[in-house]
Short mmCIF file of C-alpha atoms and ligand atoms in Angstrom, two decimals:
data_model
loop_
_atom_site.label_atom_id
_atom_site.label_comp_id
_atom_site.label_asym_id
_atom_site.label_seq_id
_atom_site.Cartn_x
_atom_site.Cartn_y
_atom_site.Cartn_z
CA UNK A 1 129.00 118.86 36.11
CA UNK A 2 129.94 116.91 39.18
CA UNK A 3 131.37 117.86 42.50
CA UNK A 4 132.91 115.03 44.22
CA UNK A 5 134.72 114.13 47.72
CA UNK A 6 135.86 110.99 49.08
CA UNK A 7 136.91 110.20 52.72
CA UNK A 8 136.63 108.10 55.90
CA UNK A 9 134.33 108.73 58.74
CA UNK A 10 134.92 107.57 62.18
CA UNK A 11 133.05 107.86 65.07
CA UNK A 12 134.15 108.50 68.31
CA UNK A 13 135.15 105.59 70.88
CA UNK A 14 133.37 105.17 73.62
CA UNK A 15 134.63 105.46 77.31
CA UNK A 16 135.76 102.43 79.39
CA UNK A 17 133.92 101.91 82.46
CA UNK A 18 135.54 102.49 85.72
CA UNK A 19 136.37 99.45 88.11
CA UNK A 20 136.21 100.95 91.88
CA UNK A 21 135.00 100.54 95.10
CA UNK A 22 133.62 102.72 98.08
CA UNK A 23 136.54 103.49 100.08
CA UNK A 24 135.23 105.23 104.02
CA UNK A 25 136.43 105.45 107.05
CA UNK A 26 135.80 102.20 108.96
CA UNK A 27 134.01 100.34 106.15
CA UNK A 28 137.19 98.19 105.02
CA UNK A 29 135.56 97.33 101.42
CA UNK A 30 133.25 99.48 100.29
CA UNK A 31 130.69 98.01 97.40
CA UNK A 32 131.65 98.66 93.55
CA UNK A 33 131.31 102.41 92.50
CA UNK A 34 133.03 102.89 89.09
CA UNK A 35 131.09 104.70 86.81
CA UNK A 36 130.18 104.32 83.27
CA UNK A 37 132.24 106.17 80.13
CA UNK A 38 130.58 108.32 78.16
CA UNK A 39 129.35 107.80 74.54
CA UNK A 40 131.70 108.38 71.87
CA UNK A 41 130.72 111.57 69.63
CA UNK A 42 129.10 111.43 66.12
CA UNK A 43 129.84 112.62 62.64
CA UNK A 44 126.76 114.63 61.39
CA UNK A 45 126.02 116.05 57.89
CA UNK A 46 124.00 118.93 58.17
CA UNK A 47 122.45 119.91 54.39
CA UNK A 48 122.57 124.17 53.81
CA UNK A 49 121.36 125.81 51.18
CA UNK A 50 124.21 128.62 51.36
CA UNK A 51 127.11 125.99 50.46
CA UNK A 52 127.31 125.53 46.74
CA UNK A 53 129.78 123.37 46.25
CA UNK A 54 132.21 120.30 48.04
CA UNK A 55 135.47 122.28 47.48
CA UNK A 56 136.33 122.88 50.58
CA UNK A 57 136.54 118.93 51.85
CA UNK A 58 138.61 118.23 48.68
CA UNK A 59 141.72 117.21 50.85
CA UNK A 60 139.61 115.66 53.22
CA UNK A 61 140.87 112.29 54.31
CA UNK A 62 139.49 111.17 57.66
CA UNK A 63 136.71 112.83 59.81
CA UNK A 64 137.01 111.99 63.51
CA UNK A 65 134.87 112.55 66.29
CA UNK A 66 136.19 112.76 69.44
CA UNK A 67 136.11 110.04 72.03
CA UNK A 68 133.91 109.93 74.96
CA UNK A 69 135.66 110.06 78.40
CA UNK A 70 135.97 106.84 81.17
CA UNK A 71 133.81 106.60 83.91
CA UNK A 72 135.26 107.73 87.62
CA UNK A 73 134.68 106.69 90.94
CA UNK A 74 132.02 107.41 92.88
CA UNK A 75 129.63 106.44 90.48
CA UNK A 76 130.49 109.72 88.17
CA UNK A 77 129.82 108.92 84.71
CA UNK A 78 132.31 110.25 81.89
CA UNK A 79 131.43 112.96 79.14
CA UNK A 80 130.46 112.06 75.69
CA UNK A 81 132.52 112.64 73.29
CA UNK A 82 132.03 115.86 70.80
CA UNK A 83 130.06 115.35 67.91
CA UNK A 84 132.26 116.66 64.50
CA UNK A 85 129.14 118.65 62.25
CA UNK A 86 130.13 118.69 58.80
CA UNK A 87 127.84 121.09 56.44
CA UNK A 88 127.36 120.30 52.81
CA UNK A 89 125.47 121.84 49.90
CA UNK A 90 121.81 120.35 49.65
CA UNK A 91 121.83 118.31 46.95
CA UNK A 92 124.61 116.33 48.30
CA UNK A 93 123.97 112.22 47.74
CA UNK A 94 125.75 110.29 49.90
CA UNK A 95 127.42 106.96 49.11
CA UNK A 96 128.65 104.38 51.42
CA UNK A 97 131.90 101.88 50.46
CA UNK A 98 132.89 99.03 51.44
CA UNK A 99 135.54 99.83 53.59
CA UNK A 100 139.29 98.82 52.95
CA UNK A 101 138.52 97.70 49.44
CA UNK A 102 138.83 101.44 47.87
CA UNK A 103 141.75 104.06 48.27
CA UNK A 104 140.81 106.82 50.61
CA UNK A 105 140.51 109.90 48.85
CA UNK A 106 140.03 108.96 45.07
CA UNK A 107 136.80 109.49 43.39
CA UNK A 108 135.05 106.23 42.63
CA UNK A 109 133.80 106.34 38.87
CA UNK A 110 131.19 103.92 39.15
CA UNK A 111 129.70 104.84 42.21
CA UNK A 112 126.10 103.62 41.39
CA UNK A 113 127.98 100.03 41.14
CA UNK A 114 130.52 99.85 43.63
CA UNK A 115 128.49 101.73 46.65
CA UNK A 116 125.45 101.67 48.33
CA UNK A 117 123.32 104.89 48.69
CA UNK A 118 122.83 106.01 51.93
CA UNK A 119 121.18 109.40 51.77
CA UNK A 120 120.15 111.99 49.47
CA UNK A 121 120.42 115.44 51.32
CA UNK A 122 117.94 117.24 49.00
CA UNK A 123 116.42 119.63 51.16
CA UNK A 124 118.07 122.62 53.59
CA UNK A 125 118.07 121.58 57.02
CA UNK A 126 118.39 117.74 56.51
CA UNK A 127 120.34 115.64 59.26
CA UNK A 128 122.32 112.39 58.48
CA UNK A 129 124.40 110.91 60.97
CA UNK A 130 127.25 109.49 59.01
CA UNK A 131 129.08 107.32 61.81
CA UNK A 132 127.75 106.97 65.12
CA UNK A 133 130.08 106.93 68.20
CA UNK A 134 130.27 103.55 70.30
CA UNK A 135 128.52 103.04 73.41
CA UNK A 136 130.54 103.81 76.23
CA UNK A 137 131.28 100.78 78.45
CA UNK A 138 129.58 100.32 81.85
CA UNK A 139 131.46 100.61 85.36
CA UNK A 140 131.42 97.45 87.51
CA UNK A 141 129.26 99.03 89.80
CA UNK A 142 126.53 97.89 87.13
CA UNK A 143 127.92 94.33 87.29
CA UNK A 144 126.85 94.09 90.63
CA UNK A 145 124.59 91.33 91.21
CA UNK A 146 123.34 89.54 94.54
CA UNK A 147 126.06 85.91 93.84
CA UNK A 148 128.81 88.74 92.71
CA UNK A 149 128.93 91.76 94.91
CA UNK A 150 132.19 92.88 93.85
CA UNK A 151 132.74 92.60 90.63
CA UNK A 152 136.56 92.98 89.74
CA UNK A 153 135.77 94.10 85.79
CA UNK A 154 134.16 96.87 84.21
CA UNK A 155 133.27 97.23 80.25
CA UNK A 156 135.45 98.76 77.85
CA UNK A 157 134.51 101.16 75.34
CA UNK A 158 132.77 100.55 72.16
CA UNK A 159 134.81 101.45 68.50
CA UNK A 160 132.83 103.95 66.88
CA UNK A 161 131.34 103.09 63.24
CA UNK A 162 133.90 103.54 60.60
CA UNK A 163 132.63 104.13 57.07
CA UNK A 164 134.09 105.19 54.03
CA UNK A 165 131.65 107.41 52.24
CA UNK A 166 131.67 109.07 48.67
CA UNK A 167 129.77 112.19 48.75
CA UNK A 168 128.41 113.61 45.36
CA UNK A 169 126.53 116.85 44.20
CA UNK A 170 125.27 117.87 41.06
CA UNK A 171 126.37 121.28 40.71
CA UNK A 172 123.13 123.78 40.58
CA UNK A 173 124.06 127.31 39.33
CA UNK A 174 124.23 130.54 42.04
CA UNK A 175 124.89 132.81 39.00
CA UNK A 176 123.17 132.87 35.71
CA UNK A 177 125.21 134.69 32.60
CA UNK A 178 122.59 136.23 30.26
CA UNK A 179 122.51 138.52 27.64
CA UNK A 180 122.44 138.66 23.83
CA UNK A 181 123.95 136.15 21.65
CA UNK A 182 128.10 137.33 21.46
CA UNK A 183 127.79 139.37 24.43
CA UNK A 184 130.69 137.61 25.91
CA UNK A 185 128.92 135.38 28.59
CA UNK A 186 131.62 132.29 27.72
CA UNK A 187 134.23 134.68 27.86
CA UNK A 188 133.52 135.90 31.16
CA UNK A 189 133.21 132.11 32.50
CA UNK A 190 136.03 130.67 31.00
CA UNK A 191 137.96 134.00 32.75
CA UNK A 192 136.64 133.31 36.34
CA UNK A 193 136.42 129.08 36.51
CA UNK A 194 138.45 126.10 34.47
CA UNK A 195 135.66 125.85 32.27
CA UNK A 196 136.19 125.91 28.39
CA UNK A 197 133.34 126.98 26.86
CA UNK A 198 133.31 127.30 23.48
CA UNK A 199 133.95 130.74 22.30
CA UNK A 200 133.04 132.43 19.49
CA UNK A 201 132.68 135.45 17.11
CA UNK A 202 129.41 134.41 15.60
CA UNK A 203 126.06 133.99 17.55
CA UNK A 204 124.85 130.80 19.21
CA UNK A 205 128.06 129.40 19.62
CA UNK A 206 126.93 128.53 23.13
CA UNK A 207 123.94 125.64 22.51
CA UNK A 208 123.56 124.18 26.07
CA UNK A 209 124.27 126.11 29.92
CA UNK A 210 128.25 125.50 30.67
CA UNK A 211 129.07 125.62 34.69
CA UNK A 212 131.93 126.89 36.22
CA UNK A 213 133.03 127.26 39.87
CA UNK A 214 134.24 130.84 40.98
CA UNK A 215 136.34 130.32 43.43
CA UNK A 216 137.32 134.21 45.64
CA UNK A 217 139.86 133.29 48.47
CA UNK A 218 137.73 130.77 50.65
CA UNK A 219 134.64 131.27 49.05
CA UNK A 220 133.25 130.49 45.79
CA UNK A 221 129.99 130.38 43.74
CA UNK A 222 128.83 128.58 40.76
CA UNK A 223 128.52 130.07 37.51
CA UNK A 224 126.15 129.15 34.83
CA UNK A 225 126.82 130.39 30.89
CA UNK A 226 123.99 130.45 29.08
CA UNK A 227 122.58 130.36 25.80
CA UNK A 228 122.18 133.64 24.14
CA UNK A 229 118.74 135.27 24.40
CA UNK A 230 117.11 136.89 21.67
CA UNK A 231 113.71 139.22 21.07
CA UNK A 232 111.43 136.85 21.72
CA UNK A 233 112.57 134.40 23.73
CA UNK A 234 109.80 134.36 25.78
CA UNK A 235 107.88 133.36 22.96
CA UNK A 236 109.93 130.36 22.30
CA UNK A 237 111.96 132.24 19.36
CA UNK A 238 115.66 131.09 19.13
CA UNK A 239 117.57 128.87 21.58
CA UNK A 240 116.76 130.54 24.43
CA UNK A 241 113.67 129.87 25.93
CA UNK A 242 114.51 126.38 26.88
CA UNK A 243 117.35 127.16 29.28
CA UNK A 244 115.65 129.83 30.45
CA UNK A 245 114.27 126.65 32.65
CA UNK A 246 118.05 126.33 34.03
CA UNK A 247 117.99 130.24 34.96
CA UNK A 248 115.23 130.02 36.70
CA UNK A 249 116.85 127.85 39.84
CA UNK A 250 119.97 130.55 39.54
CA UNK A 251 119.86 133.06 42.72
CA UNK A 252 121.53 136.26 40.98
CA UNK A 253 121.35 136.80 37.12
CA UNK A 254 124.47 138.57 35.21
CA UNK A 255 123.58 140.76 32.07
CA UNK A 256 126.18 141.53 29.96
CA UNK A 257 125.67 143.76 27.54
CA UNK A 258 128.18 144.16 24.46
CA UNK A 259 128.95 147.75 24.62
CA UNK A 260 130.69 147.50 20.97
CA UNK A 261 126.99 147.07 19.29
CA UNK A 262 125.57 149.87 17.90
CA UNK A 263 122.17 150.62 20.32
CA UNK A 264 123.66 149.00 23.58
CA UNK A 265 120.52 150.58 25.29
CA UNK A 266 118.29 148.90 22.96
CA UNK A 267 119.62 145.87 23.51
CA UNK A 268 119.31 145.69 27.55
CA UNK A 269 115.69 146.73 26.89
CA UNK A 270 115.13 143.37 25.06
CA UNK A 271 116.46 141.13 27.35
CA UNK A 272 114.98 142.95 30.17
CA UNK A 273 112.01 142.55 28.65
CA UNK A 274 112.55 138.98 27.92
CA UNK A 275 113.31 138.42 31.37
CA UNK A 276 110.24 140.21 32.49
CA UNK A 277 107.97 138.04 30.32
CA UNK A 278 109.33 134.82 30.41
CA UNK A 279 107.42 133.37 32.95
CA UNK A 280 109.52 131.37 35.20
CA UNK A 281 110.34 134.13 37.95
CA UNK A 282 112.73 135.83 36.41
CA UNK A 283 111.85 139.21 36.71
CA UNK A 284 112.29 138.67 41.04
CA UNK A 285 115.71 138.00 40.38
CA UNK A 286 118.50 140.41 41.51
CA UNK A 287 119.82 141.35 38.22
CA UNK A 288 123.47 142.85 38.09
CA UNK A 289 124.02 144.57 35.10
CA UNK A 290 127.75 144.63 33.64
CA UNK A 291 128.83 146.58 30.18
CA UNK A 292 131.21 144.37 28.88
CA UNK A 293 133.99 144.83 25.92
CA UNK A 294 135.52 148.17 27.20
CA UNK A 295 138.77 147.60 26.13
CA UNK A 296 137.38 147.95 22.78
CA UNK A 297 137.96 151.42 21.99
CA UNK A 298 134.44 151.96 19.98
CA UNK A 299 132.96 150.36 23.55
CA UNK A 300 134.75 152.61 25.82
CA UNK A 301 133.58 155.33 23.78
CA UNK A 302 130.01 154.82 23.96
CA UNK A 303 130.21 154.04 27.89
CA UNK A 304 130.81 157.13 28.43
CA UNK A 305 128.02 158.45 25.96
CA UNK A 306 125.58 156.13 27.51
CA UNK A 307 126.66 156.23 30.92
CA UNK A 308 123.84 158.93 32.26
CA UNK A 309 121.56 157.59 30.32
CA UNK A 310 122.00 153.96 31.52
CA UNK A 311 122.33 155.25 34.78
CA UNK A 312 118.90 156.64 34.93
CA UNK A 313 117.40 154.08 33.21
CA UNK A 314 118.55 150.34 34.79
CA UNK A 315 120.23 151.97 37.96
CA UNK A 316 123.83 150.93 39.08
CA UNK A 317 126.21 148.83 36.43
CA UNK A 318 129.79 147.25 36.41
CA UNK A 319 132.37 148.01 33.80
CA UNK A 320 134.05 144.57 32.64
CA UNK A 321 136.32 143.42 30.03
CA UNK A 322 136.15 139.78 29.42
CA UNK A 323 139.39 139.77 27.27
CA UNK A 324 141.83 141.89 29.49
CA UNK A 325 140.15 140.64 33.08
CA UNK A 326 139.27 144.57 34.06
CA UNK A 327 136.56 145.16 36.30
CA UNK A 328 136.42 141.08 36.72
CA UNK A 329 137.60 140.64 40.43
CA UNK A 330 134.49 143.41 41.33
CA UNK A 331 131.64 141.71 39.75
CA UNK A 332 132.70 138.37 40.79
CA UNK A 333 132.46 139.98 44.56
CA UNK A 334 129.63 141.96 44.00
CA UNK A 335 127.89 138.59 42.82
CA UNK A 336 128.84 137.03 45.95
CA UNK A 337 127.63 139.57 47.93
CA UNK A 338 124.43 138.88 45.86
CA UNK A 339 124.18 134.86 46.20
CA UNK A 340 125.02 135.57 49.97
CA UNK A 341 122.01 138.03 50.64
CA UNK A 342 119.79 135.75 48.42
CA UNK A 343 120.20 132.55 50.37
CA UNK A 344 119.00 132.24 54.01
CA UNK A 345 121.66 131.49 56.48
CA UNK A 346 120.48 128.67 57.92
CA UNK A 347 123.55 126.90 59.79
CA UNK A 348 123.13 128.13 63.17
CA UNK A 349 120.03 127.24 65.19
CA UNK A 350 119.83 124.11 62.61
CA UNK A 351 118.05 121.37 65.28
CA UNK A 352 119.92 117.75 65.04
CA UNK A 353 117.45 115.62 65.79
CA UNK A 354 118.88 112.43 66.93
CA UNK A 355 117.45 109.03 66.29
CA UNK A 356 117.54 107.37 69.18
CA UNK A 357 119.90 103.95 69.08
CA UNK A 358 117.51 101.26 68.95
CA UNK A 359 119.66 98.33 70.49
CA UNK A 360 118.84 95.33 68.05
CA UNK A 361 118.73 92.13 69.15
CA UNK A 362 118.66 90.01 65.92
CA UNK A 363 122.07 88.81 64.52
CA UNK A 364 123.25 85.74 62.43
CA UNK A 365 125.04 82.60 62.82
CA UNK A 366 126.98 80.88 59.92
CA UNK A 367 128.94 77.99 60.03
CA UNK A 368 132.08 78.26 58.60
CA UNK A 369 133.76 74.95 58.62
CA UNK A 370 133.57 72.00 61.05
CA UNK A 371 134.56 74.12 63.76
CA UNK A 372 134.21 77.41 63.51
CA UNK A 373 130.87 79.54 63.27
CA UNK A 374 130.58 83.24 62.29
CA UNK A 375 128.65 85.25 65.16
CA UNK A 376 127.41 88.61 63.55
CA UNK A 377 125.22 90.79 65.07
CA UNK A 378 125.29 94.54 66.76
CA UNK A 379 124.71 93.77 70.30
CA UNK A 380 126.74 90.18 70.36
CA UNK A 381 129.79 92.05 68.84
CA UNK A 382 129.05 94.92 71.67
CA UNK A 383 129.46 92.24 74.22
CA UNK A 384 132.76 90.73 72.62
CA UNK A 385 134.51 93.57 72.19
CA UNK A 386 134.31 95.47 75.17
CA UNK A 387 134.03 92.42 77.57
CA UNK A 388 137.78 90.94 78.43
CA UNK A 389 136.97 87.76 78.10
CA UNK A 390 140.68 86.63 79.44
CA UNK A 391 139.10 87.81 82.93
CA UNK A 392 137.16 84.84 84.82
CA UNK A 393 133.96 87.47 85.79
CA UNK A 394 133.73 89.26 82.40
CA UNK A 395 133.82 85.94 80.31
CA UNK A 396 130.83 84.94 82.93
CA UNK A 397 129.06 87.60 82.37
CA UNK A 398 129.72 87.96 78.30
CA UNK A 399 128.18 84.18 78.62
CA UNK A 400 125.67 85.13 80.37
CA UNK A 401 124.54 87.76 78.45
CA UNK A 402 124.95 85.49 75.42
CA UNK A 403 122.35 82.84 77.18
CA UNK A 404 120.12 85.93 77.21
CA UNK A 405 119.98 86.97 73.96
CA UNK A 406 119.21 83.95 72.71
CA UNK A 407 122.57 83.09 70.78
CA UNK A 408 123.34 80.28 72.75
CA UNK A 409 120.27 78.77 71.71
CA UNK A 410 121.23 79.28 67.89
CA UNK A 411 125.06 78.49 68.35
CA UNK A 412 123.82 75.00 69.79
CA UNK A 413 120.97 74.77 67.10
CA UNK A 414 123.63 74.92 64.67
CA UNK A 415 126.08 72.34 66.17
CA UNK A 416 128.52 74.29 67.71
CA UNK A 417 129.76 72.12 70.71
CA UNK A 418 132.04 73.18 73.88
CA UNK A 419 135.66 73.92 72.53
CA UNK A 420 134.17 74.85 69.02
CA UNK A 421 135.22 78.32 67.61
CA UNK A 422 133.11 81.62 67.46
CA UNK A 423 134.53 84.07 65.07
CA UNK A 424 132.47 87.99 66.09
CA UNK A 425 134.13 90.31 63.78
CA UNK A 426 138.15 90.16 64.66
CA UNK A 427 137.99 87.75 67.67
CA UNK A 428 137.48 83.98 67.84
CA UNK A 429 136.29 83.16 71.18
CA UNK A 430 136.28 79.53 72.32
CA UNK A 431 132.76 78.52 72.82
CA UNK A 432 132.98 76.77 76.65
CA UNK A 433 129.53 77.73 78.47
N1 LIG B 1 136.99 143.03 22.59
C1 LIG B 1 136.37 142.14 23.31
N2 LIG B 1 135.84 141.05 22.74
C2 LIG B 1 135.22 140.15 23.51
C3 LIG B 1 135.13 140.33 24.91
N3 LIG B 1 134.44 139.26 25.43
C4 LIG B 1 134.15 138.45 24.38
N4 LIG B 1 134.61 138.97 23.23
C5 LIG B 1 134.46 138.38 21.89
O1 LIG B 1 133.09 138.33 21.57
C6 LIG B 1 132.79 137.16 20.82
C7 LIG B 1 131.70 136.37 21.49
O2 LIG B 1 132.19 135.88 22.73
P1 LIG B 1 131.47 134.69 23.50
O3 LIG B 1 132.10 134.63 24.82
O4 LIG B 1 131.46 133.47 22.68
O5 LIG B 1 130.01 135.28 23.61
P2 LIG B 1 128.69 134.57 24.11
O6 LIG B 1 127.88 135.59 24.81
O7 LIG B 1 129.02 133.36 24.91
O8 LIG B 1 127.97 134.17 22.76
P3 LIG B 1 126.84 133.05 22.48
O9 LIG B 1 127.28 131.79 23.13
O10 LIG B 1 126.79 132.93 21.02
O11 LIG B 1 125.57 133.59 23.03
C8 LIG B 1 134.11 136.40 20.70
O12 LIG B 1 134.69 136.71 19.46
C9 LIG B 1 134.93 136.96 21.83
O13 LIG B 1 136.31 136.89 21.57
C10 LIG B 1 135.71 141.50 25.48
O14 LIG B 1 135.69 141.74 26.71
N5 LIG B 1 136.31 142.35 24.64
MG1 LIG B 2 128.57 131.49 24.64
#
């Protein structure tokens, strides 16, 4: 069973730079001051063990980080924008689409053909930076340079990444439902989640685990039924022992226990036992016990018979019909409670450890037609876009910085002559150096 959101991701944009310039007393023009803007803010995805499932981003559409602030005078630089930390259930693989060719918000079914993995969150604790802010743009006093003392133009802002990302989990169960064959564990799941399990008044009607999501106000778990155990399981008699594989990853086990049958105390002994013996950890897990069936009159009856006996013997127990719902609502929080003590809170104190931005200086040049060339790269589309290249300085300096890097050099390799088009992402500069 799948859990799956869709959204868009957008980091934060970047402050513009300031333009200004000293102003004191008796100094008529001061030198350039303006300070840089800050960077804008990330979107993180934190991996948690105590998140179980993606429910509560279902109507998620967008996820913005916040913009960093513009630079001031006086050389003071503006704030970075806040970072927007979104925590998901480990086990959450992420997908990256193209963006603009899918509707926001609808699952993708092929995912593995129309997306590109990005990351597979598979541990508690794990860190993926989803969309990055942009850079924030420098002030002009950073322009400054010994042939242009006052520069008149500062840098704008850099977009932040936008991506549209599917994010997917394969649901792992909080809850295991054991017990004898017919005890009522696909009952009880079809009562708490939208699962339909197959139900019915024979044994082994259940033949592989069914999952269901529990959901209680904000909060929910996930619910595994299982196969029905048997004396013996342990030993590899009956269906059981093989899911008792799928039980084992579970963090609170359910026993239900079919209070119609004639030895109900009997029968908890065997699965206890079975549980005990089976080998894969079982007997560490917080058990709840729940005597199921009491609206049956014969089951009612021997509750109370039993009820100092079981009492002595396995402790506390619930009370639960899975056919009228009674004694439902209880377990389901008590089993909460259960998942919750069992899992390690690990969201606060969770370091993000940041790769740092490692400016890259290769990018591509494609000719297009006979006069216009495709400029793609991360720094030479930094310099475009936050550069106004309708200003005399700024268009110096973007060319400048373009001589630098080593584009030039490849534009002219690859014919591109004075008065030829550039396209860098959404603008076409005329090429005039
Ligand atoms: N009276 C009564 N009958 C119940 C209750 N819960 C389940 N049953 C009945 O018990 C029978 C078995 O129910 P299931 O939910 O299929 O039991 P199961 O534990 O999943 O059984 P297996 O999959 O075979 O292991 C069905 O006939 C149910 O209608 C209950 O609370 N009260
Ligand atoms: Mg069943």
């Amino acid at each position: 069973m799948l859990d799956v959101v869709n959204f868009e991701v957008n980091g934060g944009t970047g402050g513009n730079g300031a333009v200004s310039f000293r102003r004191e007393k008796f100094i008529p023009r001061g030198g350039p001051d303006g300070g840089d803007g800050g960077r804008g803010g990330d979107v993180i995805f934190i991996a948690v063990d105590n998140i179980s499932t993606l429910q509560e981003y279902s109507n998620t559409r967008t996820i913005q980080a916040t913009d960093g602030i513009k630079g001031r005078t006086k050389q003071r630089h503006g704030a970075t924008g806040n970072d927007v930390i979104f925590y998901v259930p480990t086990g959450s693989i992420v997908w990256e689409l193209v963006t603009g060719r899918y509707r926001v918000g609808v699952p993708v079914k092929d995912i593995a053909e129309s997306g590109e993995r990005v990351a597979d969150l598979d541990e508690d604790g794990m860190v993926f930076i989803a969309a990055r802010g942009g850079r924030g743009g420098r002030g002009n006093k950073r322009f400054a340079k010994s042939t242009r003392q006052t520069p008149m133009f500062a840098q704008k802002g850099m977009v932040g990444q936008q991506k549209h990302l599917q994010i997917e989990l394969k649901l792992l169960a909080d809850v295991g439902l054991v017990g004898l064959p017919n005890a009522g564990k696909s009952t009880l799941l079809s009562m708490w989640s939208q699962a339909h399990p197959k139900i019915g008044a024979y044994e082994f009607t259940t033949l592989e685990p069914n999952l269901g999501v529990v959901y209680l106000g904000y909060d929910s778990f996930v619910a595994a039924d299982m196969p029905g155990l048997i004396e013996g399981a342990s030993r590899g008699v009956g269906l059981g022992h093989e899911f008792l594989r799928h039980i084992e990853r579970t963090k609170v086990l359910i026993h239900l226990v079919d209070m119609s049958r004639e030895d109900p105390v009997q029968d908890i002994r065997i699965i206890q036992g079975e549980l005990a013996s089976s080998g894969h950890n079982l007997d560490k897990k917080p058990v709840i016990l729940a005597l199921n069936k009491i609206d049956n009159l014969d089951a009612g009856a021997q509750v109370e018979l039993l009820d100092a006996e079981i009492r002595a013997e396995f402790g506390e127990f619930h009370q639960i019909s899975g056919q009228s719902g009674e004694g439902l609502d209880n377990l389901a929080n008590k089993a909460l409670e259960q998942v919750r003590l069992n899992t390690q809170l690990t969201t606060e104190g969770v370091p993000i450890l940041k790769p740092r931005v490692t400016e890259r200086r290769r990018f591509s040049v494609v000719r297009q037609d006979d006069i216009t060339t495709v400029l793609a790269g991360e720094t030479p589309e930094w310099w475009a876009l936050t550069l106004d290249l309708q200003q005399e300085e700024a268009r110096a300096e973007f060319f400048d910085r373009m001589k630098r890097l080593g584009v030039e050099r490849e534009l002219r390799k690859a014919g591109v002559k004075d008065g030829d088009r550039v396209k860098i992402r959404e603008l076409v500069v005329v090429w005039d150096m």
